[in-house]
Coordinates of C-alpha atoms in Angstrom, one line a residue:
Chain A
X5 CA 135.3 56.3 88.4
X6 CA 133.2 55.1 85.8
X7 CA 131.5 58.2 84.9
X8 CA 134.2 61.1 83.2
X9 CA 133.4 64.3 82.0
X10 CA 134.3 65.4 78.8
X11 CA 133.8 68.9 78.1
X12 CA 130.0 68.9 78.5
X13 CA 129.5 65.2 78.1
X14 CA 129.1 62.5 81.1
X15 CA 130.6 59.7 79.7
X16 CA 129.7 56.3 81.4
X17 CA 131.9 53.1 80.7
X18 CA 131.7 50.1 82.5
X19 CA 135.3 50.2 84.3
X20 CA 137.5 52.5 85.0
X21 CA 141.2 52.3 83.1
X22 CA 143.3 50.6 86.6
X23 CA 140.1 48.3 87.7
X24 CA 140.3 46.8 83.8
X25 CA 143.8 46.8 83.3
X26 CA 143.7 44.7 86.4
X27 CA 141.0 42.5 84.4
X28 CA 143.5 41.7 81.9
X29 CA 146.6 41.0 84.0
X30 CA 144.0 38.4 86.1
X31 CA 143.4 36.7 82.2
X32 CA 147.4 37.0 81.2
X33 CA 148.2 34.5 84.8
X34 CA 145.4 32.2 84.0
X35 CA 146.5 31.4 80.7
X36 CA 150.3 31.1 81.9
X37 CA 149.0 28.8 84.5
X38 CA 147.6 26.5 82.0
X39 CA 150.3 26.9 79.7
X40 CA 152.6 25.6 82.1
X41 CA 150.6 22.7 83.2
X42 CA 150.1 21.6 80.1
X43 CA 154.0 21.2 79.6
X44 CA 153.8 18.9 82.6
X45 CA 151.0 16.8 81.2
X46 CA 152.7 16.7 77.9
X47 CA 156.4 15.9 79.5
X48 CA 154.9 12.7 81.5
X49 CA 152.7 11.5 78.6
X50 CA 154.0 8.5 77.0
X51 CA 153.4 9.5 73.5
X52 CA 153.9 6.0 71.7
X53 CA 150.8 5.1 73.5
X54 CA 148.7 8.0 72.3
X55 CA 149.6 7.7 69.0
X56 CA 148.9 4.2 68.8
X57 CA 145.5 4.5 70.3
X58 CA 142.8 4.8 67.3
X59 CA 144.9 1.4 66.2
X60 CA 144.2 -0.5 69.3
X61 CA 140.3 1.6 69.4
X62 CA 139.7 0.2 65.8
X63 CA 141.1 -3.6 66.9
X64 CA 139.2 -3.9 70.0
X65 CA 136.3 -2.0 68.2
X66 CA 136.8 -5.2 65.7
X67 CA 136.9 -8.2 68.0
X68 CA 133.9 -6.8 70.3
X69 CA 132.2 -6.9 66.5
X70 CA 129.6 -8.5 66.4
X71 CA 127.9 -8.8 69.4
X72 CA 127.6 -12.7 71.0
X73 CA 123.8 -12.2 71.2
X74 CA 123.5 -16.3 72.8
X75 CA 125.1 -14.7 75.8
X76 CA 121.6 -12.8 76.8
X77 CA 120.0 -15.8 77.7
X78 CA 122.5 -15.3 80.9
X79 CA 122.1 -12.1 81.6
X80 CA 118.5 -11.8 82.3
X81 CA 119.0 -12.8 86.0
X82 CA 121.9 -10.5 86.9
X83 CA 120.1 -7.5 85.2
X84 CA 116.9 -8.3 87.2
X85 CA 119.3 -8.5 90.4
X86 CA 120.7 -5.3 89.2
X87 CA 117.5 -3.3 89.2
X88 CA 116.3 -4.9 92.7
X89 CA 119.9 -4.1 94.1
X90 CA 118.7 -0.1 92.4
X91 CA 115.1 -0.3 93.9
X92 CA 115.7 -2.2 97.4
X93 CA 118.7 0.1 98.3
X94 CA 116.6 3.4 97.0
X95 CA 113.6 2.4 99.1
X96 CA 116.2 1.5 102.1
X97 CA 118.1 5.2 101.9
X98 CA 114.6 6.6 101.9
X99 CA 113.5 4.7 105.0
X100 CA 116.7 5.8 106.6
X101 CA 117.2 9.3 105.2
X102 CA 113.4 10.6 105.8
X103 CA 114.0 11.1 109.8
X104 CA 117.4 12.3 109.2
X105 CA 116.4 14.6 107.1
X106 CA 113.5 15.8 109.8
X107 CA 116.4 16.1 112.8
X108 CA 118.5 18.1 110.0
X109 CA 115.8 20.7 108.5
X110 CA 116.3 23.6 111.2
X111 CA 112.4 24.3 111.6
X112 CA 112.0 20.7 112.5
X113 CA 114.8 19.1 114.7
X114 CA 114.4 18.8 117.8
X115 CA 117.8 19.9 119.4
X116 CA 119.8 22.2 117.3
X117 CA 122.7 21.8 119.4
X118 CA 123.1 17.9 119.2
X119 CA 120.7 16.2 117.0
X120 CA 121.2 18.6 114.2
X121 CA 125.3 18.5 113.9
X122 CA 125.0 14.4 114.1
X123 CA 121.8 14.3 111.5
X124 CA 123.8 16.7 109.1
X125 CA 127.4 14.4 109.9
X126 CA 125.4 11.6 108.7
X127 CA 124.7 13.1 105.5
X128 CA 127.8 14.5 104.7
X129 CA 129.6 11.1 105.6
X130 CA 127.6 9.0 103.7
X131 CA 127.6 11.3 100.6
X132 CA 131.1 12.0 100.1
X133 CA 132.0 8.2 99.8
X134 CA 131.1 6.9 96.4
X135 CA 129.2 3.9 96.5
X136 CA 131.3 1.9 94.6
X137 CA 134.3 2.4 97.8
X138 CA 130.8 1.5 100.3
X139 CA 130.7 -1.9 97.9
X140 CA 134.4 -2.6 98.8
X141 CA 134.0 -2.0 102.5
X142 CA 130.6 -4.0 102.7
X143 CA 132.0 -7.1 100.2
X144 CA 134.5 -7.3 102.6
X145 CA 132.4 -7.2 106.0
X146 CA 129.5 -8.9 104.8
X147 CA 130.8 -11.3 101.8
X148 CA 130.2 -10.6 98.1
X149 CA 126.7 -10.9 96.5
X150 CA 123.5 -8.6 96.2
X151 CA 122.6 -7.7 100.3
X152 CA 126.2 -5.8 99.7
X153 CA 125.8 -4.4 96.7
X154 CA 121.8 -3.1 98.6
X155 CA 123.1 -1.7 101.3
X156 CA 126.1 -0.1 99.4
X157 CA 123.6 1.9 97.1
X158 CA 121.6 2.6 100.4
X159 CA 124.3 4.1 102.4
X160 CA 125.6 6.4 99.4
X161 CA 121.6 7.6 98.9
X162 CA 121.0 8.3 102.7
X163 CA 122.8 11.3 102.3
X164 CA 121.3 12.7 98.9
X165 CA 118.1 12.0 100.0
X166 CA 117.9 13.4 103.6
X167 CA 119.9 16.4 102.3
X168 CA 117.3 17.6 99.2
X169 CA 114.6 16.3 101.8
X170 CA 115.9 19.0 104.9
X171 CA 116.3 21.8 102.1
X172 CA 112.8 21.2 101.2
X173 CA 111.5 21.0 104.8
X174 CA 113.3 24.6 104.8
X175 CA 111.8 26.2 102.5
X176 CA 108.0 25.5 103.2
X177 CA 104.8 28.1 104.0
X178 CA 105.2 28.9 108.0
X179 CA 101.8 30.3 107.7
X180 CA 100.1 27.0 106.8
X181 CA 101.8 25.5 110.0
X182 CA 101.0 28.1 111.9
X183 CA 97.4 27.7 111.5
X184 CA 97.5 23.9 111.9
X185 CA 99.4 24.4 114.7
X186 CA 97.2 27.2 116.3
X187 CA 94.2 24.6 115.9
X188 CA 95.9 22.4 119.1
X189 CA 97.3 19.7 117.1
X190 CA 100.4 17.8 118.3
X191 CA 103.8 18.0 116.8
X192 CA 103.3 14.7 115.2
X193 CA 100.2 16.4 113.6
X194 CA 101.8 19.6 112.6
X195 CA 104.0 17.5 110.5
X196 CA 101.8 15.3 108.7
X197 CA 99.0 17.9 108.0
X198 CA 101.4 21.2 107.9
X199 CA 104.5 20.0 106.8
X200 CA 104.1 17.0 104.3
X201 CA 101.7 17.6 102.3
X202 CA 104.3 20.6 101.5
X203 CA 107.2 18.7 100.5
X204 CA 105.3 16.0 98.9
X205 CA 106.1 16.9 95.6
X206 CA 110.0 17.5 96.4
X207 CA 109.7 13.7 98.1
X208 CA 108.3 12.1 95.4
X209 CA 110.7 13.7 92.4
X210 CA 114.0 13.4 94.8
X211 CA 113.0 9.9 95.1
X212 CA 113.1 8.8 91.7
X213 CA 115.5 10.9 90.6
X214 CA 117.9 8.9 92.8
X215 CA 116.3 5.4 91.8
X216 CA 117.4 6.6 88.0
X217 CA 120.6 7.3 89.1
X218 CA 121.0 4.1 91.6
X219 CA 120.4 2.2 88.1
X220 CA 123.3 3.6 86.6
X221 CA 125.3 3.1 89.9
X222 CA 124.5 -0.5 90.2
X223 CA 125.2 -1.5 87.2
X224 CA 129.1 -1.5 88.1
X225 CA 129.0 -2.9 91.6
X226 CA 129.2 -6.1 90.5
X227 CA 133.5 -4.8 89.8
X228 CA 134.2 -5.4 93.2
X229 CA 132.2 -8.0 93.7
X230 CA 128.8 -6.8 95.1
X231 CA 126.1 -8.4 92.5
X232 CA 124.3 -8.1 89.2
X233 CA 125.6 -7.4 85.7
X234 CA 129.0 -5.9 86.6
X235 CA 130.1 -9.2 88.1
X236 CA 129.5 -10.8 84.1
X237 CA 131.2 -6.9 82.5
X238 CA 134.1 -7.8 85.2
X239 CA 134.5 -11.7 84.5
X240 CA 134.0 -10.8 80.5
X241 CA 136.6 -8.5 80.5
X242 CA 139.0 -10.7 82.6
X243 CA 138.7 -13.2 79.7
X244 CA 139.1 -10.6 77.3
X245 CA 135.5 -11.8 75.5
X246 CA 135.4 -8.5 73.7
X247 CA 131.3 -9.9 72.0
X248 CA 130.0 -10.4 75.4
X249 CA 131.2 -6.8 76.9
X250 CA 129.2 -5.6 73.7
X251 CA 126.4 -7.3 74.8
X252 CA 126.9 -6.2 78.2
X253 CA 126.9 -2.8 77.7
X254 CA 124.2 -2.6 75.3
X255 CA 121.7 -4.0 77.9
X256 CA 123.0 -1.4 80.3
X257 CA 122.5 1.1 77.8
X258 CA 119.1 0.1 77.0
X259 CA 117.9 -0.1 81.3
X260 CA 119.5 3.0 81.9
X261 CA 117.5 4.6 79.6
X262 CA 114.0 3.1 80.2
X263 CA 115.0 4.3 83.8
X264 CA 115.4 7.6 83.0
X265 CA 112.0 7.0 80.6
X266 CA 110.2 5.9 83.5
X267 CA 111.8 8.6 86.1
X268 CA 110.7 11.4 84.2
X269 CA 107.1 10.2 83.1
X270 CA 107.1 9.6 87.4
X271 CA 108.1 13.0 88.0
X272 CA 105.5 14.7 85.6
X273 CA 102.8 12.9 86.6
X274 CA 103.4 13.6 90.2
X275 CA 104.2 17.6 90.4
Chain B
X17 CA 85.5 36.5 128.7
X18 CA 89.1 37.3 127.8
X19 CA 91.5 39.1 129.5
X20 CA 94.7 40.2 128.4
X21 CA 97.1 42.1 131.7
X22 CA 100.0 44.3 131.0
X23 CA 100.8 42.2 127.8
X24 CA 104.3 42.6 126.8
X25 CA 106.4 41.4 123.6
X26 CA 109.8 42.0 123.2
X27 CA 111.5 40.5 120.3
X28 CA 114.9 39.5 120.2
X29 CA 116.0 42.2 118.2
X30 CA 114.8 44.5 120.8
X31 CA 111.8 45.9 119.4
X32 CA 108.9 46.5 122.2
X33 CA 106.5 45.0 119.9
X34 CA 103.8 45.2 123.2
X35 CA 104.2 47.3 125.9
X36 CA 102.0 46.8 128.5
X37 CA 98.7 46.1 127.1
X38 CA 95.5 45.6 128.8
X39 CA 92.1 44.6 127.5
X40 CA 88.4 42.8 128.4
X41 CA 86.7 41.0 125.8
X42 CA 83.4 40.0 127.5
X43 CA 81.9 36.8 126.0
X44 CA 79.4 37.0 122.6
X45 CA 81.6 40.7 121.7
X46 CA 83.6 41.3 118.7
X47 CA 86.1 43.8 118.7
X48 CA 88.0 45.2 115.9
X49 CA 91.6 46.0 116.4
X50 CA 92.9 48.7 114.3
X51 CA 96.8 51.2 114.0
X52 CA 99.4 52.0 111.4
X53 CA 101.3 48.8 110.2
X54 CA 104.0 47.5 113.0
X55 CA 102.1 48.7 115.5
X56 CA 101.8 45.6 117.1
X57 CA 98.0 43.7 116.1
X58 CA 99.1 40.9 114.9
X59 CA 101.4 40.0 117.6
X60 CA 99.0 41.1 120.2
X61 CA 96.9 38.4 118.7
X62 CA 99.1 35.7 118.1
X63 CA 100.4 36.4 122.1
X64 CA 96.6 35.3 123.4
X65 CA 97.3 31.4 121.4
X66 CA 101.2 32.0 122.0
X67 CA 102.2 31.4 118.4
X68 CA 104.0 34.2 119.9
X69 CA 105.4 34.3 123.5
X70 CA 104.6 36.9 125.4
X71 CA 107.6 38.3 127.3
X72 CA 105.4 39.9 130.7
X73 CA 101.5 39.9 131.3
X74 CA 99.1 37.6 131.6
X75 CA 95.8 36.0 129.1
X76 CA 93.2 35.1 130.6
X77 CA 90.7 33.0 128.9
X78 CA 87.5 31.9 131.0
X79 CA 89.6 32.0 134.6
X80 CA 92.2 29.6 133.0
X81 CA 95.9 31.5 132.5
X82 CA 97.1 30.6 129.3
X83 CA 100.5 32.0 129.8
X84 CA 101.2 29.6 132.6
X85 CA 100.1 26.3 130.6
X86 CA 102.3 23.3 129.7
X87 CA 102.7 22.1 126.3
X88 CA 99.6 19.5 126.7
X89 CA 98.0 22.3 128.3
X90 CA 98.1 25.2 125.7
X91 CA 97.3 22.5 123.1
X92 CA 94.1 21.9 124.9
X93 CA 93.8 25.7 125.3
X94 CA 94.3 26.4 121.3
X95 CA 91.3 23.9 120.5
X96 CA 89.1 26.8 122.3
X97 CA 91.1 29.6 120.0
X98 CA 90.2 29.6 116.5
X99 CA 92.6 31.5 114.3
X100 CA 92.0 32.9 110.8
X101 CA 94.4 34.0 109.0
X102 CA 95.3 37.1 106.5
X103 CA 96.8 35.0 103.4
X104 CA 94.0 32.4 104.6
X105 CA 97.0 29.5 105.2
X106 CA 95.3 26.7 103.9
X107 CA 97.4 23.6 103.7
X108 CA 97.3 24.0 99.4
X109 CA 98.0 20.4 98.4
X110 CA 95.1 19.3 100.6
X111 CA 91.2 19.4 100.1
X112 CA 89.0 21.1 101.6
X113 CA 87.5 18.8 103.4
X114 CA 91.2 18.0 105.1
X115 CA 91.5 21.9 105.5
X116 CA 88.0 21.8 107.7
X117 CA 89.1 18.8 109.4
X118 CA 92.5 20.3 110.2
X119 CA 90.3 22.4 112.6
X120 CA 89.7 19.0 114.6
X121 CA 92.9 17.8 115.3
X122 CA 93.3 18.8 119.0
X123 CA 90.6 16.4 119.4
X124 CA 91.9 13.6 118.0
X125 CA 94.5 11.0 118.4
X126 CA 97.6 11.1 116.1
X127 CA 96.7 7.9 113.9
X128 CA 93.2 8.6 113.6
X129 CA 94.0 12.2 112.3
X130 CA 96.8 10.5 109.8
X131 CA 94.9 7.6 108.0
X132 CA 91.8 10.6 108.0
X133 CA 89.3 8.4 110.1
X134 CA 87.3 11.2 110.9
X135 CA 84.4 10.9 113.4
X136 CA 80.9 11.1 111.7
X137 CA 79.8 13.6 114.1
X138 CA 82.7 15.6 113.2
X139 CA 82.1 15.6 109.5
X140 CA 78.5 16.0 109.4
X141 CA 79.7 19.4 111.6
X142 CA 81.9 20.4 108.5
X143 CA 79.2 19.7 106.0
X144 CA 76.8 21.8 108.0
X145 CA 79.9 24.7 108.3
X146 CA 80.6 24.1 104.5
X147 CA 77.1 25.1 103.8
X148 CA 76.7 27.8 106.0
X149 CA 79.8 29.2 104.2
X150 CA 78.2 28.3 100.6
X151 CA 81.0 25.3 99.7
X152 CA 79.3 22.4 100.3
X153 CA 79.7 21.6 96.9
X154 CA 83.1 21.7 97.0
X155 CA 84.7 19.4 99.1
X156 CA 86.9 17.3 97.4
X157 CA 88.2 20.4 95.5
X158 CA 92.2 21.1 96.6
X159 CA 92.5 24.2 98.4
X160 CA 94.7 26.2 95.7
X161 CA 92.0 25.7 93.3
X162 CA 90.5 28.2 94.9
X163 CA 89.9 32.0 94.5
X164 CA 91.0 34.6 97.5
X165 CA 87.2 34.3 98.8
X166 CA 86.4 31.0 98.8
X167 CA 89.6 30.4 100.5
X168 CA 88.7 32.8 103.1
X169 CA 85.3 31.1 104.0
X170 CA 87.0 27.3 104.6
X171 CA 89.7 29.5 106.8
X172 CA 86.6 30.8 108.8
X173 CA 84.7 27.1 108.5
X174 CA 88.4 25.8 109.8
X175 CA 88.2 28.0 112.6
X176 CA 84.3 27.1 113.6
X177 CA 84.8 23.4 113.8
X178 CA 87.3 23.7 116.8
X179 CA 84.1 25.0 118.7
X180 CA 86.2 27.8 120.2
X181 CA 85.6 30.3 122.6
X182 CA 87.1 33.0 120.9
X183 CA 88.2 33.7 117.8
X184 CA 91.5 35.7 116.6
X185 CA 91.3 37.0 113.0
X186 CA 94.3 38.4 111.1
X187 CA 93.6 41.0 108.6
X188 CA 90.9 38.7 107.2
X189 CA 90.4 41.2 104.3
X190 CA 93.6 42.5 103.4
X191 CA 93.9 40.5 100.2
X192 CA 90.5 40.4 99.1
X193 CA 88.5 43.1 97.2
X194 CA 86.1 45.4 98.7
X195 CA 82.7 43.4 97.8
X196 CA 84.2 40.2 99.0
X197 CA 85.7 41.6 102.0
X198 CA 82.5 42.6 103.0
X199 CA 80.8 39.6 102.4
X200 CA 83.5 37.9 104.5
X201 CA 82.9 40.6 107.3
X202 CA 79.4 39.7 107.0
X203 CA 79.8 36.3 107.6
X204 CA 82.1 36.6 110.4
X205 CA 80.4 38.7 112.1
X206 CA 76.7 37.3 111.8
X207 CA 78.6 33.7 112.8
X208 CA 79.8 35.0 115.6
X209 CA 76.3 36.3 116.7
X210 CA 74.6 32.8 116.0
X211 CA 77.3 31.2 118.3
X212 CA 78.4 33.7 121.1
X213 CA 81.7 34.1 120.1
X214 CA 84.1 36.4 120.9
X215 CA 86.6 37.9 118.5
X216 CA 89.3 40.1 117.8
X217 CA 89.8 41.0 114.1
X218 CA 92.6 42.5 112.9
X219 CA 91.5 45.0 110.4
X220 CA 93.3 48.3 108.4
X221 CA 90.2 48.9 106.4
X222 CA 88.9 51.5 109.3
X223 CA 85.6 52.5 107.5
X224 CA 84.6 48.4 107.6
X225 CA 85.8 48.0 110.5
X226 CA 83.4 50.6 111.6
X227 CA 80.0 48.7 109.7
X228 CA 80.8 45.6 111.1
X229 CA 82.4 45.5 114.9
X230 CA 80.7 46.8 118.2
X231 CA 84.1 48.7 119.6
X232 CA 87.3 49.3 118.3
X233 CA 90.2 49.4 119.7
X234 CA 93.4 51.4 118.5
X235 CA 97.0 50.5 118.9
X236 CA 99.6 52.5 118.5
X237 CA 103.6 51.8 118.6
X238 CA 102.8 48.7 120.7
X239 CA 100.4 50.7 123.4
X240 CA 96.2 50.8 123.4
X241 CA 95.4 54.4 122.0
X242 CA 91.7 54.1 122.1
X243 CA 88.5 52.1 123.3
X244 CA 85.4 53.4 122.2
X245 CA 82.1 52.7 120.2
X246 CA 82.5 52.9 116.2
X247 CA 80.7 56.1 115.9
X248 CA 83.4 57.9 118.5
X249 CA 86.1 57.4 116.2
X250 CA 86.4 61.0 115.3
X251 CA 89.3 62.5 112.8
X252 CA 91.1 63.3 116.0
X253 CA 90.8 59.9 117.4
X254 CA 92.6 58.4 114.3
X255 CA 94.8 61.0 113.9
X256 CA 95.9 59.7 117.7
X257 CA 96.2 56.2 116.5
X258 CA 97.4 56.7 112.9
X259 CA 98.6 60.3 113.1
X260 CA 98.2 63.6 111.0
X261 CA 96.2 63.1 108.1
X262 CA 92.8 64.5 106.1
X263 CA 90.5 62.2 107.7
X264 CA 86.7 63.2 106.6
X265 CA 86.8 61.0 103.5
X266 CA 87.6 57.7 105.9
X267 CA 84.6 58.6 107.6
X268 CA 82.3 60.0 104.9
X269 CA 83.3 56.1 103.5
X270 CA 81.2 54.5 106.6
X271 CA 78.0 57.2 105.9
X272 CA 77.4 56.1 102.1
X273 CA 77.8 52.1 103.2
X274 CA 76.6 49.5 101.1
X275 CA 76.0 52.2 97.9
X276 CA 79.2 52.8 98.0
X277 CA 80.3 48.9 96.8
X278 CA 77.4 49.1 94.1
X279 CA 79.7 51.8 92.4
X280 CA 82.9 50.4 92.2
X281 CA 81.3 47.3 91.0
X282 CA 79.9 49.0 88.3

């Protein structure tokens, strides 16, 4: 009970004595918990290693020092391949996700018994597998190069996209598609005069929300082989050319961020 | 001339939303459809375009059974139905023009309606609705840049362009305020004069429903109370439909008419 009385006073408190004892005893096991793992961690930590690791930061820091600025002059193409592997395979997963999306959204599919389950199986699947494990798969079905590094970044989007899409298409007005449909119209025409113009704004900052982030993604591809700049971070680092991964990662750095630049001036100008 | 026979809507919660309704609208007459909140008007209305299924009965609508129609059927039934709606349902992100149009879509093919080739004949139609509405100077405006009124009158030009038979009006007033509401009675009801129509409207504003409808017609807990001329809609009569309640002032409200708008604008 929360509320005693004392005398003449109610007194209110926020718990009663057993309910925040019970409080405490639930804090006491967590921090035994991680106690405890943390004396696992710590038991199968090489030490030596950690120790040692600001002097092997500060050498590597060294050699990568400074940059080997000539390389550029080869890294313009893979970069360009980069952001077409980003673009193609966003425009791709939103090809393939926008009817997906439709058979998942539960005011939209048509058969909630069949269509539904296998729309929203699709999007689960193709989420859960990071696209860098799609880029394996596809490298070795298809052969190395850009289409797999594409079609890797379009798989892995297929999901994100259909799935923001359906929760959109959930959430829209019924009223303005009941009155479009009361007019007569089709289905067909319920959806593009009662239902898109809805979810247009959702569409259009889902969409390059995901480009942004199929910059970042593609930019490592190229580590197992599927195209653009992280084929030159990979073959770099093989050789241990410390300059060039400099180089590397500061023209990363810089196309991620006019991405996310460009993403967000997208965004505002379309909501 | 519509018909509705022993309409009945049970919802799947069990609630007999209907029970057995039946009702004559002769062509050209508007009716006003009036009760307590859940008793049942708006489904009544949105059973005769089955945006709600009936469960038993029958509507009528110039000898054709609507209940009994086809997909393709009740689409080409619904272009004869124009509906306008309590919260107005505009399409927001859309103009007005596209809103008007909207009302055209039965009557068009699917890509034709998409790319928004609209026929001339069809958009020299909205211009002319547009202006009897007073927006003709808006039509590239979106629709949510709009006030409540405004909104109201491209529902009703939305409705027109169908060329329906009847129309079915949802609480057309019950989010504007009093002038505007009766401005938008106004309209409806002159419109419907000038092109035959039948309606039902919707209405909880009993005293307006009273200036501006030839019969009304009360529903009560899902069953027809009363059918009678405005004027017989004595304190017991409402106290039937709406139960116990002082109900001179309701009715005083319809004597005073139009002065009594002057004062609250004032």
């Amino acid at each position: 009970m929360p509320v005693t009385t004392k005398g003449e006073l109610k007194v209110w408190q926020r718990r009663d004595r057993a309910k925040q004892f019970k409080i405490w005893f639930g804090w006491f096991i967590g921090v035994a918990i991680f106690m405890f793992c943390w004396k696992i961690i710590s038991d199968a930590t090489t030490w030596f290693f950690v120790y040692d690791a600001p002097r092997i930061a500060v050498d590597i820091g060294g050699r990568a020092w400074p940059p080997r600025w000539s390389y550029l002059s080869e890294l313009w193409k893979p970069m360009w391949d980069t952001i077409n592997i980003a673009t193609l395979g966003t425009l791709l997963a939103i090809i393939m996700g926008v009817p997906v999306a439709f058979l998942a959204a539960t005011n939209t599919t048509p058969s909630k018994r069949f269509l539904r389950p296998l729309a929203l199986l699709i999007i689960v699947s193709t989420r859960s597998i990071n696209s860098l494990v799609w880029a394996l798969l596809l490298v070795s079905i298809i052969g190395p190069g850009i289409f797999a590094g594409t079609l890797a970044i379009a798989i892995r989007s297929i999901g994100f996209v259909a799935k923001l899409l359906y929760e959109a298409i959930e959430e829209i007005d019924v009223n303005q598609v009941e009155a479009i449909q009361a007019t007569g119209a089709s289905k067909l025409q319920v959806i593009a005069y009662g239902i898109v113009p809805q979810i247009m704004p959702a569409f259009a900052g889902l969409s390059v929300f995901r480009w942004d982030i199929n910059i970042r993604e593609s930019t490592i591809l190229g580590l197992v082989g599927a195209g653009g700049i992280g084929l030159y971070l990979q073959s770099s680092l093989n050789i241990l050319a410390w300059p060039q991964v400099t180089v590397i990662l500061i023209m990363i750095l810089i196309a991620v961020v006019i991405s996310e630049w460009v993403s967000s001036k997208v965004r505002l100008a379309i909501i | 001339m519509l018909e509705l026979k022993n309409l009945g809507k049970r919802y799947k919660t069990g609630d007999d939303a209907l029970k057995g309704v039946n009702l004559t609208i002769p062509n050209g007459q508007v009716i006003g459809l009036i009760g307590p909140s859940g008793a049942g008007k708006s489904t009544l209305i949105r059973c005769v375009n089955r945006l709600v299924e009936p469960t038993t009965g029958t509507v009528i609508l110039n000898g054709t059974d609507i209940t009994k129609l086809s997909s393709s059927g009740l689409r080409k039934a619904r272009r004869e139905m124009g509906m306008i709606f309590q919260e107005y349902a505009l399409v927001d992100r859309l103009t007005i023009m596209e809103n008007v149009m909207s009302g055209r879509l039965g009557y068009m093919g699917f890509w034709k309606s998409f790319f928004r080739k609209y026929p001339q004949s069809d958009i020299d139609e909205a211009f002319r609705l547009l202006e009897r509405v007073g927006l003709d100077h808006m039509v590239d405006k979106r629709a949510d840049e709009l006030s409540g009124g405004q909104k109201q009158r491209v529902g009703i030009a939305r409705a027109l362009i169908q060329q329906p038979k009847v129309i079915l009006i949802d609480e057309p007033t019950a989010s504007l305020d009093p002038k505007t509401s009766r401005q938008i009675m106004r309209l409806i009801s002159e419109l419907c004069k000038e092109r035959q129509l039948s309606a039902i409207v919707n209405i909880h504003d009993v005293a307006l429903a009273q200036m501006f409808v030839e019969r009304i017609v009360g529903l009560q807990d899902g069953e027809l109370v009363f059918d009678g001329a405005p004027d017989e809609l004595t304190p017991e009569a409402l106290t039937k439909i709406y139960g116990e309640e002082d109900w001179e002032a309701t009715i005083d409200d319809v004597d005073e008419g139009e002065e009594n708008v002057g004062d609250q604008n004032t």
